[in-house]
mmCIF file of N, CA and C in Angstrom:
data_model
loop_
_atom_site.group_PDB
_atom_site.id
_atom_site.type_symbol
_atom_site.label_atom_id
_atom_site.label_comp_id
_atom_site.label_asym_id
_atom_site.label_seq_id
_atom_site.Cartn_x
_atom_site.Cartn_y
_atom_site.Cartn_z
ATOM 1 N N UNK A 1151 85.487 123.195 24.453
ATOM 2 C CA UNK A 1151 86.794 123.397 25.078
ATOM 3 C C UNK A 1151 86.948 123.944 26.390
ATOM 4 N N UNK A 1152 87.526 123.484 27.238
ATOM 5 C CA UNK A 1152 87.606 123.746 28.555
ATOM 6 C C UNK A 1152 88.824 124.583 28.743
ATOM 7 N N UNK A 1153 88.706 125.874 29.084
ATOM 8 C CA UNK A 1153 89.664 126.986 29.229
ATOM 9 C C UNK A 1153 90.430 126.786 30.517
ATOM 10 N N UNK A 1154 91.488 127.189 30.581
ATOM 11 C CA UNK A 1154 92.395 126.961 32.015
ATOM 12 C C UNK A 1154 91.680 127.893 32.942
ATOM 13 N N UNK A 1155 91.684 127.625 34.200
ATOM 14 C CA UNK A 1155 91.213 128.533 35.294
ATOM 15 C C UNK A 1155 92.409 129.278 35.787
ATOM 16 N N UNK A 1156 91.789 130.464 36.508
ATOM 17 C CA UNK A 1156 92.786 131.363 37.029
ATOM 18 C C UNK A 1156 93.922 130.347 37.936
ATOM 19 N N UNK A 1157 93.452 129.804 38.782
ATOM 20 C CA UNK A 1157 94.347 129.163 39.785
ATOM 21 C C UNK A 1157 95.105 127.871 39.192
ATOM 22 N N UNK A 1158 94.692 127.526 37.868
ATOM 23 C CA UNK A 1158 95.616 126.399 37.348
ATOM 24 C C UNK A 1158 96.706 127.140 36.519
ATOM 25 N N UNK A 1159 96.757 128.384 36.399
ATOM 26 C CA UNK A 1159 97.831 128.638 35.543
ATOM 27 C C UNK A 1159 98.903 129.445 36.251
ATOM 28 N N UNK A 1160 100.126 129.148 35.986
ATOM 29 C CA UNK A 1160 101.387 129.658 36.612
ATOM 30 C C UNK A 1160 102.458 129.989 35.650
ATOM 31 N N UNK A 1161 103.171 131.159 36.170
ATOM 32 C CA UNK A 1161 104.436 131.705 35.291
ATOM 33 C C UNK A 1161 105.269 130.350 35.123
ATOM 34 N N UNK A 1162 105.709 130.069 33.701
ATOM 35 C CA UNK A 1162 106.361 129.033 33.361
ATOM 36 C C UNK A 1162 105.456 127.790 32.655
ATOM 37 N N UNK A 1163 104.290 127.769 32.803
ATOM 38 C CA UNK A 1163 103.375 126.829 31.968
ATOM 39 C C UNK A 1163 103.657 126.966 30.483
ATOM 40 N N UNK A 1164 103.674 125.936 29.958
ATOM 41 C CA UNK A 1164 103.786 125.743 28.551
ATOM 42 C C UNK A 1164 102.696 125.179 27.912
ATOM 43 N N UNK A 1165 102.178 125.756 27.002
ATOM 44 C CA UNK A 1165 101.019 125.421 26.134
ATOM 45 C C UNK A 1165 101.543 124.050 25.368
ATOM 46 N N UNK A 1166 100.623 123.191 25.238
ATOM 47 C CA UNK A 1166 100.803 121.992 24.362
ATOM 48 C C UNK A 1166 101.416 122.606 22.902
ATOM 49 N N UNK A 1167 102.537 122.021 22.661
ATOM 50 C CA UNK A 1167 102.987 122.263 21.267
ATOM 51 C C UNK A 1167 102.098 122.076 20.070
ATOM 52 N N UNK A 1168 102.217 122.815 19.228
ATOM 53 C CA UNK A 1168 101.263 122.856 17.941
ATOM 54 C C UNK A 1168 102.284 122.342 16.675
ATOM 55 N N UNK A 1169 102.188 121.047 16.403
ATOM 56 C CA UNK A 1169 102.800 120.570 15.344
ATOM 57 C C UNK A 1169 101.969 120.897 14.008
ATOM 58 N N UNK A 1170 102.276 121.761 13.030
ATOM 59 C CA UNK A 1170 101.417 121.925 11.914
ATOM 60 C C UNK A 1170 101.471 121.054 10.783
ATOM 61 N N UNK A 1171 102.703 120.335 10.694
ATOM 62 C CA UNK A 1171 102.794 119.469 9.587
ATOM 63 C C UNK A 1171 103.609 120.056 8.612
ATOM 64 N N UNK A 1172 103.976 119.440 7.323
ATOM 65 C CA UNK A 1172 104.624 120.011 6.382
ATOM 66 C C UNK A 1172 104.063 121.071 5.642
ATOM 67 N N UNK A 1173 104.689 122.302 5.355
ATOM 68 C CA UNK A 1173 104.348 123.275 4.564
ATOM 69 C C UNK A 1173 104.548 122.800 3.116
ATOM 70 N N UNK A 1174 103.412 122.219 2.386
ATOM 71 C CA UNK A 1174 103.612 121.879 0.987
ATOM 72 C C UNK A 1174 103.110 122.945 0.141
ATOM 73 N N UNK A 1175 103.543 122.792 -1.110
ATOM 74 C CA UNK A 1175 103.046 123.573 -2.244
ATOM 75 C C UNK A 1175 101.558 123.702 -2.474
ATOM 76 N N UNK A 1176 100.945 122.650 -2.093
ATOM 77 C CA UNK A 1176 99.383 122.872 -1.769
ATOM 78 C C UNK A 1176 98.883 123.616 -0.664
ATOM 79 N N UNK A 1177 99.814 123.469 0.278
ATOM 80 C CA UNK A 1177 99.255 124.265 1.426
ATOM 81 C C UNK A 1177 99.370 125.695 1.055
ATOM 82 N N UNK A 1178 100.660 126.085 0.558
ATOM 83 C CA UNK A 1178 100.821 127.486 0.294
ATOM 84 C C UNK A 1178 99.706 128.069 -0.934
ATOM 85 N N UNK A 1179 99.261 127.017 -1.841
ATOM 86 C CA UNK A 1179 98.458 127.662 -2.821
ATOM 87 C C UNK A 1179 97.096 127.939 -2.296
ATOM 88 N N UNK A 1180 96.747 126.832 -1.319
ATOM 89 C CA UNK A 1180 95.218 126.965 -0.711
ATOM 90 C C UNK A 1180 95.352 128.209 0.361
ATOM 91 N N UNK A 1181 96.372 128.580 1.149
ATOM 92 C CA UNK A 1181 96.423 129.728 1.736
ATOM 93 C C UNK A 1181 96.381 130.933 0.910
ATOM 94 N N UNK A 1182 96.855 130.940 -0.203
ATOM 95 C CA UNK A 1182 96.879 132.242 -1.066
ATOM 96 C C UNK A 1182 95.455 132.443 -1.544
ATOM 97 N N UNK A 1183 94.742 131.496 -1.787
ATOM 98 C CA UNK A 1183 93.266 131.462 -2.061
ATOM 99 C C UNK A 1183 92.530 131.949 -0.928
ATOM 100 N N UNK A 1184 92.836 131.333 0.124
ATOM 101 C CA UNK A 1184 92.029 131.782 1.494
ATOM 102 C C UNK A 1184 92.028 133.134 1.831
ATOM 103 N N UNK A 1185 93.393 133.522 1.861
ATOM 104 C CA UNK A 1185 93.903 134.937 2.525
ATOM 105 C C UNK A 1185 93.633 135.890 1.363
ATOM 106 N N UNK A 1186 93.698 135.624 0.163
ATOM 107 C CA UNK A 1186 93.857 136.720 -0.973
ATOM 108 C C UNK A 1186 95.190 137.102 -1.087
ATOM 109 N N UNK A 1187 96.241 136.568 -0.486
ATOM 110 C CA UNK A 1187 97.540 136.991 -0.639
ATOM 111 C C UNK A 1187 98.068 136.207 -1.731
ATOM 112 N N UNK A 1188 98.117 136.647 -3.063
ATOM 113 C CA UNK A 1188 98.703 135.866 -4.226
ATOM 114 C C UNK A 1188 99.958 136.324 -4.777
ATOM 115 N N UNK A 1189 100.590 136.828 -3.964
ATOM 116 C CA UNK A 1189 102.081 137.342 -4.072
ATOM 117 C C UNK A 1189 102.906 136.193 -4.785
ATOM 118 N N UNK A 1190 103.371 136.066 -6.038
ATOM 119 C CA UNK A 1190 103.836 134.980 -6.628
ATOM 120 C C UNK A 1190 105.225 134.326 -5.950
ATOM 121 N N UNK A 1191 105.508 135.115 -4.900
ATOM 122 C CA UNK A 1191 106.974 134.729 -4.483
ATOM 123 C C UNK A 1191 106.445 133.557 -3.376
ATOM 124 N N UNK A 1192 105.333 133.268 -3.078
ATOM 125 C CA UNK A 1192 104.997 132.292 -2.328
ATOM 126 C C UNK A 1192 104.427 131.121 -3.040
ATOM 127 N N UNK A 1193 104.054 131.164 -4.236
ATOM 128 C CA UNK A 1193 103.542 129.958 -5.056
ATOM 129 C C UNK A 1193 104.326 129.689 -6.581
ATOM 130 N N UNK A 1194 105.006 130.637 -6.876
ATOM 131 C CA UNK A 1194 105.786 130.610 -8.099
ATOM 132 C C UNK A 1194 107.409 130.397 -8.187
ATOM 133 N N UNK A 1195 107.803 128.958 -8.321
ATOM 134 C CA UNK A 1195 109.143 128.869 -8.307
ATOM 135 C C UNK A 1195 109.939 129.761 -9.144
ATOM 136 N N UNK A 1196 109.551 129.968 -10.335
ATOM 137 C CA UNK A 1196 110.407 130.960 -11.191
ATOM 138 C C UNK A 1196 110.406 132.342 -10.696
ATOM 139 N N UNK A 1197 109.609 132.782 -10.052
ATOM 140 C CA UNK A 1197 109.542 134.108 -9.294
ATOM 141 C C UNK A 1197 110.637 134.058 -8.069
ATOM 142 N N UNK A 1198 110.329 133.044 -7.436
ATOM 143 C CA UNK A 1198 111.375 132.776 -6.342
ATOM 144 C C UNK A 1198 112.742 132.949 -6.646
ATOM 145 N N UNK A 1199 113.185 132.094 -7.648
ATOM 146 C CA UNK A 1199 114.385 132.094 -8.266
ATOM 147 C C UNK A 1199 114.901 133.263 -8.796
ATOM 148 N N UNK A 1200 114.061 134.099 -9.616
ATOM 149 C CA UNK A 1200 114.515 135.386 -10.143
ATOM 150 C C UNK A 1200 114.772 136.454 -9.035
ATOM 151 N N UNK A 1201 114.175 136.198 -7.817
ATOM 152 C CA UNK A 1201 114.446 136.949 -6.637
ATOM 153 C C UNK A 1201 115.880 136.501 -5.783
ATOM 154 N N UNK A 1202 116.272 135.419 -6.331
ATOM 155 C CA UNK A 1202 117.514 134.884 -5.735
ATOM 156 C C UNK A 1202 117.559 133.765 -4.632
ATOM 157 N N UNK A 1203 116.229 133.396 -4.659
ATOM 158 C CA UNK A 1203 115.875 132.425 -3.676
ATOM 159 C C UNK A 1203 115.966 130.971 -4.256
ATOM 160 N N UNK A 1204 116.048 129.905 -3.322
ATOM 161 C CA UNK A 1204 116.089 128.662 -3.834
ATOM 162 C C UNK A 1204 114.652 127.945 -4.290
ATOM 163 N N UNK A 1205 113.810 128.616 -3.449
ATOM 164 C CA UNK A 1205 112.396 128.164 -3.682
ATOM 165 C C UNK A 1205 111.359 129.104 -3.189
ATOM 166 N N UNK A 1206 110.103 128.783 -3.204
ATOM 167 C CA UNK A 1206 109.215 129.504 -2.491
ATOM 168 C C UNK A 1206 109.091 129.406 -1.093
ATOM 169 N N UNK A 1207 108.437 130.242 -0.314
ATOM 170 C CA UNK A 1207 108.406 130.184 0.977
ATOM 171 C C UNK A 1207 106.927 130.709 1.647
ATOM 172 N N UNK A 1208 106.792 130.178 2.627
ATOM 173 C CA UNK A 1208 105.445 130.488 3.330
ATOM 174 C C UNK A 1208 105.203 131.736 3.627
ATOM 175 N N UNK A 1209 103.906 132.183 3.302
ATOM 176 C CA UNK A 1209 103.300 133.413 3.998
ATOM 177 C C UNK A 1209 103.435 133.569 5.368
ATOM 178 N N UNK A 1210 103.923 134.933 5.737
ATOM 179 C CA UNK A 1210 104.070 135.215 7.224
ATOM 180 C C UNK A 1210 102.915 135.021 7.802
ATOM 181 N N UNK A 1211 101.679 135.321 7.344
ATOM 182 C CA UNK A 1211 100.473 135.137 7.932
ATOM 183 C C UNK A 1211 99.975 133.894 8.319
ATOM 184 N N UNK A 1212 100.495 132.854 7.412
ATOM 185 C CA UNK A 1212 100.191 131.513 7.576
ATOM 186 C C UNK A 1212 100.767 131.088 8.817
ATOM 187 N N UNK A 1213 101.938 131.326 9.321
ATOM 188 C CA UNK A 1213 102.619 131.100 10.473
ATOM 189 C C UNK A 1213 101.799 131.764 11.714
ATOM 190 N N UNK A 1214 101.231 133.096 11.328
ATOM 191 C CA UNK A 1214 100.586 133.766 12.420
ATOM 192 C C UNK A 1214 99.188 133.073 12.524
ATOM 193 N N UNK A 1215 98.596 132.604 11.321
ATOM 194 C CA UNK A 1215 97.446 132.064 11.664
ATOM 195 C C UNK A 1215 97.609 130.591 12.649
ATOM 196 N N UNK A 1216 98.790 130.126 12.212
ATOM 197 C CA UNK A 1216 99.113 128.563 13.118
ATOM 198 C C UNK A 1216 99.205 129.009 14.616
ATOM 199 N N UNK A 1217 99.893 130.057 14.917
ATOM 200 C CA UNK A 1217 100.173 130.585 16.329
ATOM 201 C C UNK A 1217 98.730 131.053 16.942
ATOM 202 N N UNK A 1218 98.039 131.515 16.104
ATOM 203 C CA UNK A 1218 96.565 131.857 16.714
ATOM 204 C C UNK A 1218 95.914 130.590 17.113
ATOM 205 N N UNK A 1219 95.869 129.542 16.011
ATOM 206 C CA UNK A 1219 95.376 128.184 16.599
ATOM 207 C C UNK A 1219 95.802 127.842 17.619
ATOM 208 N N UNK A 1220 97.225 127.977 17.999
ATOM 209 C CA UNK A 1220 97.843 127.420 19.358
ATOM 210 C C UNK A 1220 97.095 128.131 20.628
ATOM 211 N N UNK A 1221 96.869 129.459 20.521
ATOM 212 C CA UNK A 1221 96.085 130.151 21.330
ATOM 213 C C UNK A 1221 94.669 129.826 21.704
ATOM 214 N N UNK A 1222 93.944 129.735 20.378
ATOM 215 C CA UNK A 1222 92.441 129.194 20.610
ATOM 216 C C UNK A 1222 92.268 127.740 20.948
ATOM 217 N N UNK A 1223 93.345 126.830 20.921
ATOM 218 C CA UNK A 1223 93.309 125.658 21.360
ATOM 219 C C UNK A 1223 93.388 125.532 22.697
ATOM 220 N N UNK A 1224 94.023 126.740 23.285
ATOM 221 C CA UNK A 1224 94.078 126.823 24.890
ATOM 222 C C UNK A 1224 92.994 127.640 25.403
ATOM 223 N N UNK A 1225 92.517 128.707 24.917
ATOM 224 C CA UNK A 1225 91.486 129.468 25.625
ATOM 225 C C UNK A 1225 90.487 129.939 24.433
ATOM 226 N N UNK A 1226 89.151 129.937 24.546
ATOM 227 C CA UNK A 1226 88.321 130.639 23.506
ATOM 228 C C UNK A 1226 88.698 131.877 23.136
ATOM 229 N N UNK A 1227 88.572 132.049 21.947
ATOM 230 C CA UNK A 1227 88.815 133.293 21.178
ATOM 231 C C UNK A 1227 88.443 134.649 21.846
ATOM 232 N N UNK A 1228 87.267 134.492 22.536
ATOM 233 C CA UNK A 1228 86.894 135.802 23.119
ATOM 234 C C UNK A 1228 87.599 135.946 24.529
ATOM 235 N N UNK A 1229 88.486 135.166 24.870
ATOM 236 C CA UNK A 1229 89.351 135.716 25.925
ATOM 237 C C UNK A 1229 90.839 136.041 25.427
ATOM 238 N N UNK A 1230 91.048 136.171 24.331
ATOM 239 C CA UNK A 1230 92.185 136.905 23.805
ATOM 240 C C UNK A 1230 92.115 138.432 23.784
ATOM 241 N N UNK A 1231 93.105 139.180 24.611
ATOM 242 C CA UNK A 1231 92.892 140.555 24.890
ATOM 243 C C UNK A 1231 93.881 141.191 23.822
ATOM 244 N N UNK A 1232 95.075 140.625 23.580
ATOM 245 C CA UNK A 1232 96.002 141.071 22.728
ATOM 246 C C UNK A 1232 96.723 140.036 22.100
ATOM 247 N N UNK A 1233 97.270 140.119 20.730
ATOM 248 C CA UNK A 1233 98.176 139.142 20.198
ATOM 249 C C UNK A 1233 98.853 140.008 19.135
ATOM 250 N N UNK A 1234 100.109 139.767 19.312
ATOM 251 C CA UNK A 1234 101.102 140.575 18.421
ATOM 252 C C UNK A 1234 102.437 139.659 17.868
ATOM 253 N N UNK A 1235 102.706 139.769 16.676
ATOM 254 C CA UNK A 1235 103.836 138.960 16.362
ATOM 255 C C UNK A 1235 104.946 139.710 15.599
ATOM 256 N N UNK A 1236 106.095 139.043 15.506
ATOM 257 C CA UNK A 1236 107.264 139.772 14.633
ATOM 258 C C UNK A 1236 107.697 138.615 13.615
ATOM 259 N N UNK A 1237 107.759 138.945 12.253
ATOM 260 C CA UNK A 1237 108.120 138.176 11.490
ATOM 261 C C UNK A 1237 109.681 138.021 11.672
ATOM 262 N N UNK A 1238 110.331 137.001 11.904
ATOM 263 C CA UNK A 1238 111.811 136.857 12.185
ATOM 264 C C UNK A 1238 112.650 136.295 11.237
ATOM 265 N N UNK A 1239 111.993 135.260 10.388
ATOM 266 C CA UNK A 1239 112.756 134.422 9.316
ATOM 267 C C UNK A 1239 111.713 133.860 8.486
ATOM 268 N N UNK A 1240 112.229 133.210 7.162
ATOM 269 C CA UNK A 1240 111.538 132.534 6.376
ATOM 270 C C UNK A 1240 111.244 131.278 6.608
ATOM 271 N N UNK A 1241 110.004 130.888 6.365
ATOM 272 C CA UNK A 1241 109.699 129.435 6.464
ATOM 273 C C UNK A 1241 109.437 128.803 5.254
ATOM 274 N N UNK A 1242 110.531 128.032 4.786
ATOM 275 C CA UNK A 1242 110.570 127.514 3.507
ATOM 276 C C UNK A 1242 109.485 126.350 3.140
ATOM 277 N N UNK A 1243 109.238 126.365 1.967
ATOM 278 C CA UNK A 1243 108.300 125.311 1.583
ATOM 279 C C UNK A 1243 108.955 123.838 2.170
ATOM 280 N N UNK A 1244 108.190 122.707 2.504
ATOM 281 C CA UNK A 1244 108.596 121.551 3.112
ATOM 282 C C UNK A 1244 109.120 121.642 4.417
ATOM 283 N N UNK A 1245 108.943 122.774 5.251
ATOM 284 C CA UNK A 1245 109.325 122.837 6.629
ATOM 285 C C UNK A 1245 108.347 122.319 7.432
ATOM 286 N N UNK A 1246 108.592 121.932 8.694
ATOM 287 C CA UNK A 1246 107.756 121.481 9.487
ATOM 288 C C UNK A 1246 107.656 122.073 10.676
ATOM 289 N N UNK A 1247 106.929 123.387 10.746
ATOM 290 C CA UNK A 1247 107.179 124.354 11.897
ATOM 291 C C UNK A 1247 106.411 123.729 13.252
ATOM 292 N N UNK A 1248 107.000 124.340 14.297
ATOM 293 C CA UNK A 1248 106.196 123.939 15.483
ATOM 294 C C UNK A 1248 105.848 125.540 16.167
ATOM 295 N N UNK A 1249 104.459 125.439 16.847
ATOM 296 C CA UNK A 1249 104.149 126.581 17.608
ATOM 297 C C UNK A 1249 104.283 126.206 19.066
ATOM 298 N N UNK A 1250 104.774 127.183 19.735
ATOM 299 C CA UNK A 1250 105.004 126.926 21.290
ATOM 300 C C UNK A 1250 104.443 128.243 21.872
ATOM 301 N N UNK A 1251 104.218 128.100 23.165
ATOM 302 C CA UNK A 1251 103.770 129.267 24.159
ATOM 303 C C UNK A 1251 104.116 128.896 25.353
ATOM 304 N N UNK A 1252 104.486 130.086 26.096
ATOM 305 C CA UNK A 1252 104.901 129.928 27.612
ATOM 306 C C UNK A 1252 104.236 131.227 28.280
ATOM 307 N N UNK A 1253 103.815 130.825 29.452
ATOM 308 C CA UNK A 1253 103.184 131.800 30.378
ATOM 309 C C UNK A 1253 104.265 132.508 31.089
ATOM 310 N N UNK A 1254 104.366 133.951 30.916
ATOM 311 C CA UNK A 1254 105.451 134.716 31.485
ATOM 312 C C UNK A 1254 104.983 135.527 32.668
ATOM 313 N N UNK A 1255 103.610 135.838 32.756
ATOM 314 C CA UNK A 1255 103.118 136.627 33.833
ATOM 315 C C UNK A 1255 101.550 136.117 33.976
ATOM 316 N N UNK A 1256 101.218 136.280 35.229
ATOM 317 C CA UNK A 1256 99.726 136.389 35.628
ATOM 318 C C UNK A 1256 99.459 137.124 36.708
ATOM 319 N N UNK A 1257 98.598 138.068 36.294
ATOM 320 C CA UNK A 1257 98.186 139.325 36.976
ATOM 321 C C UNK A 1257 96.714 139.535 36.797
ATOM 322 N N UNK A 1258 95.886 140.009 37.653
ATOM 323 C CA UNK A 1258 94.668 140.569 37.636
ATOM 324 C C UNK A 1258 93.642 139.751 36.470
ATOM 325 N N UNK A 1259 93.742 138.413 36.772
ATOM 326 C CA UNK A 1259 92.779 137.656 35.929
ATOM 327 C C UNK A 1259 93.332 137.388 34.493
ATOM 328 N N UNK A 1260 94.593 137.910 34.022
ATOM 329 C CA UNK A 1260 95.107 137.495 33.065
ATOM 330 C C UNK A 1260 96.647 136.862 32.956
ATOM 331 N N UNK A 1261 96.740 136.371 31.702
ATOM 332 C CA UNK A 1261 97.940 135.849 31.483
ATOM 333 C C UNK A 1261 98.700 136.174 30.364
ATOM 334 N N UNK A 1262 99.946 136.589 30.638
ATOM 335 C CA UNK A 1262 100.720 137.103 29.569
ATOM 336 C C UNK A 1262 101.659 135.810 28.971
ATOM 337 N N UNK A 1263 101.606 135.683 27.735
ATOM 338 C CA UNK A 1263 102.594 134.699 26.914
ATOM 339 C C UNK A 1263 103.581 135.021 26.089
ATOM 340 N N UNK A 1264 104.621 134.391 25.988
ATOM 341 C CA UNK A 1264 105.674 134.443 25.085
ATOM 342 C C UNK A 1264 105.185 133.497 23.844
ATOM 343 N N UNK A 1265 105.208 133.595 22.728
ATOM 344 C CA UNK A 1265 104.686 132.798 21.578
ATOM 345 C C UNK A 1265 106.016 132.782 20.390
ATOM 346 N N UNK A 1266 105.945 131.512 20.047
ATOM 347 C CA UNK A 1266 107.017 131.451 18.748
ATOM 348 C C UNK A 1266 106.590 130.253 17.863
ATOM 349 N N UNK A 1267 107.154 130.406 16.570
ATOM 350 C CA UNK A 1267 106.945 129.414 15.471
ATOM 351 C C UNK A 1267 108.393 129.194 15.135
ATOM 352 N N UNK A 1268 108.818 127.791 15.376
ATOM 353 C CA UNK A 1268 110.385 127.493 14.877
ATOM 354 C C UNK A 1268 110.287 126.278 14.230
ATOM 355 N N UNK A 1269 111.590 126.205 13.373
ATOM 356 C CA UNK A 1269 111.837 125.098 12.481
ATOM 357 C C UNK A 1269 112.634 123.963 13.256
ATOM 358 N N UNK A 1270 112.625 122.795 12.846
ATOM 359 C CA UNK A 1270 113.328 121.860 13.560
ATOM 360 C C UNK A 1270 114.855 122.104 13.938
ATOM 361 N N UNK A 1271 115.400 123.030 12.857
ATOM 362 C CA UNK A 1271 116.793 123.230 13.340
ATOM 363 C C UNK A 1271 116.869 124.483 14.512
ATOM 364 N N UNK A 1272 115.966 124.954 14.974
ATOM 365 C CA UNK A 1272 115.950 125.844 15.978
ATOM 366 C C UNK A 1272 115.542 127.433 15.541
ATOM 367 N N UNK A 1273 115.616 127.371 14.307
ATOM 368 C CA UNK A 1273 115.374 128.823 13.664
ATOM 369 C C UNK A 1273 113.910 129.346 14.149
ATOM 370 N N UNK A 1274 113.930 130.286 14.776
ATOM 371 C CA UNK A 1274 112.496 131.093 15.090
ATOM 372 C C UNK A 1274 112.095 132.119 13.929
ATOM 373 N N UNK A 1275 110.925 131.529 13.372
ATOM 374 C CA UNK A 1275 110.513 132.389 12.128
ATOM 375 C C UNK A 1275 109.529 133.303 12.576
ATOM 376 N N UNK A 1276 108.591 133.317 13.625
ATOM 377 C CA UNK A 1276 107.870 134.167 14.182
ATOM 378 C C UNK A 1276 107.890 134.276 15.801
ATOM 379 N N UNK A 1277 107.952 135.404 16.370
ATOM 380 C CA UNK A 1277 108.089 135.601 17.682
ATOM 381 C C UNK A 1277 106.764 136.579 18.018
ATOM 382 N N UNK A 1278 106.197 136.154 19.166
ATOM 383 C CA UNK A 1278 104.943 137.037 19.637
ATOM 384 C C UNK A 1278 104.680 136.848 20.980
ATOM 385 N N UNK A 1279 103.717 137.563 21.227
ATOM 386 C CA UNK A 1279 103.144 137.726 22.578
ATOM 387 C C UNK A 1279 101.762 137.702 22.588
ATOM 388 N N UNK A 1280 101.077 137.371 23.664
ATOM 389 C CA UNK A 1280 99.557 137.339 23.705
ATOM 390 C C UNK A 1280 99.184 137.706 25.334
ATOM 391 N N UNK A 1281 97.935 138.504 25.484
ATOM 392 C CA UNK A 1281 97.507 138.592 26.653
ATOM 393 C C UNK A 1281 96.140 137.819 26.649
ATOM 394 N N UNK A 1282 95.752 136.905 27.652
ATOM 395 C CA UNK A 1282 94.367 136.319 27.586
ATOM 396 C C UNK A 1282 93.721 136.331 28.848
ATOM 397 N N UNK A 1283 92.599 136.374 28.808
ATOM 398 C CA UNK A 1283 91.699 136.511 30.052
ATOM 399 C C UNK A 1283 91.647 135.050 30.535
ATOM 400 N N UNK A 1284 91.745 134.840 32.001
ATOM 401 C CA UNK A 1284 91.610 133.736 32.545
ATOM 402 C C UNK A 1284 90.259 133.312 33.272
ATOM 403 N N UNK A 1285 89.387 134.376 33.179
ATOM 404 C CA UNK A 1285 88.198 134.202 33.934
ATOM 405 C C UNK A 1285 87.138 135.043 32.976
#
């Protein structure tokens, strides 16, 4: 991976979008096993319906993981100085989220980014920020 150099990064730069593909039931089951989050609301349709939902939905941490991949596709992990998110909406099963990032500040060898995960209808499911070292 070739990390961006300080001179190459400017306010307003956008990271390449990360399209993660469809969130299938298999993805949810595999993430439950990998993360240890076996909350049935994410994998059991009967539990989701008993809670008044139409179907299961993705783990918030799955979206956070995808957003982390957006960052580490742009800079090596050792350059991430902070990373924070806020869960804003449910990611339904079969959704096709897209991760995005925009540079909002460049100061003292670091870049600050606004980050989001959104659905095709524009719903932002996860919003966050990060600070990364550029040198």
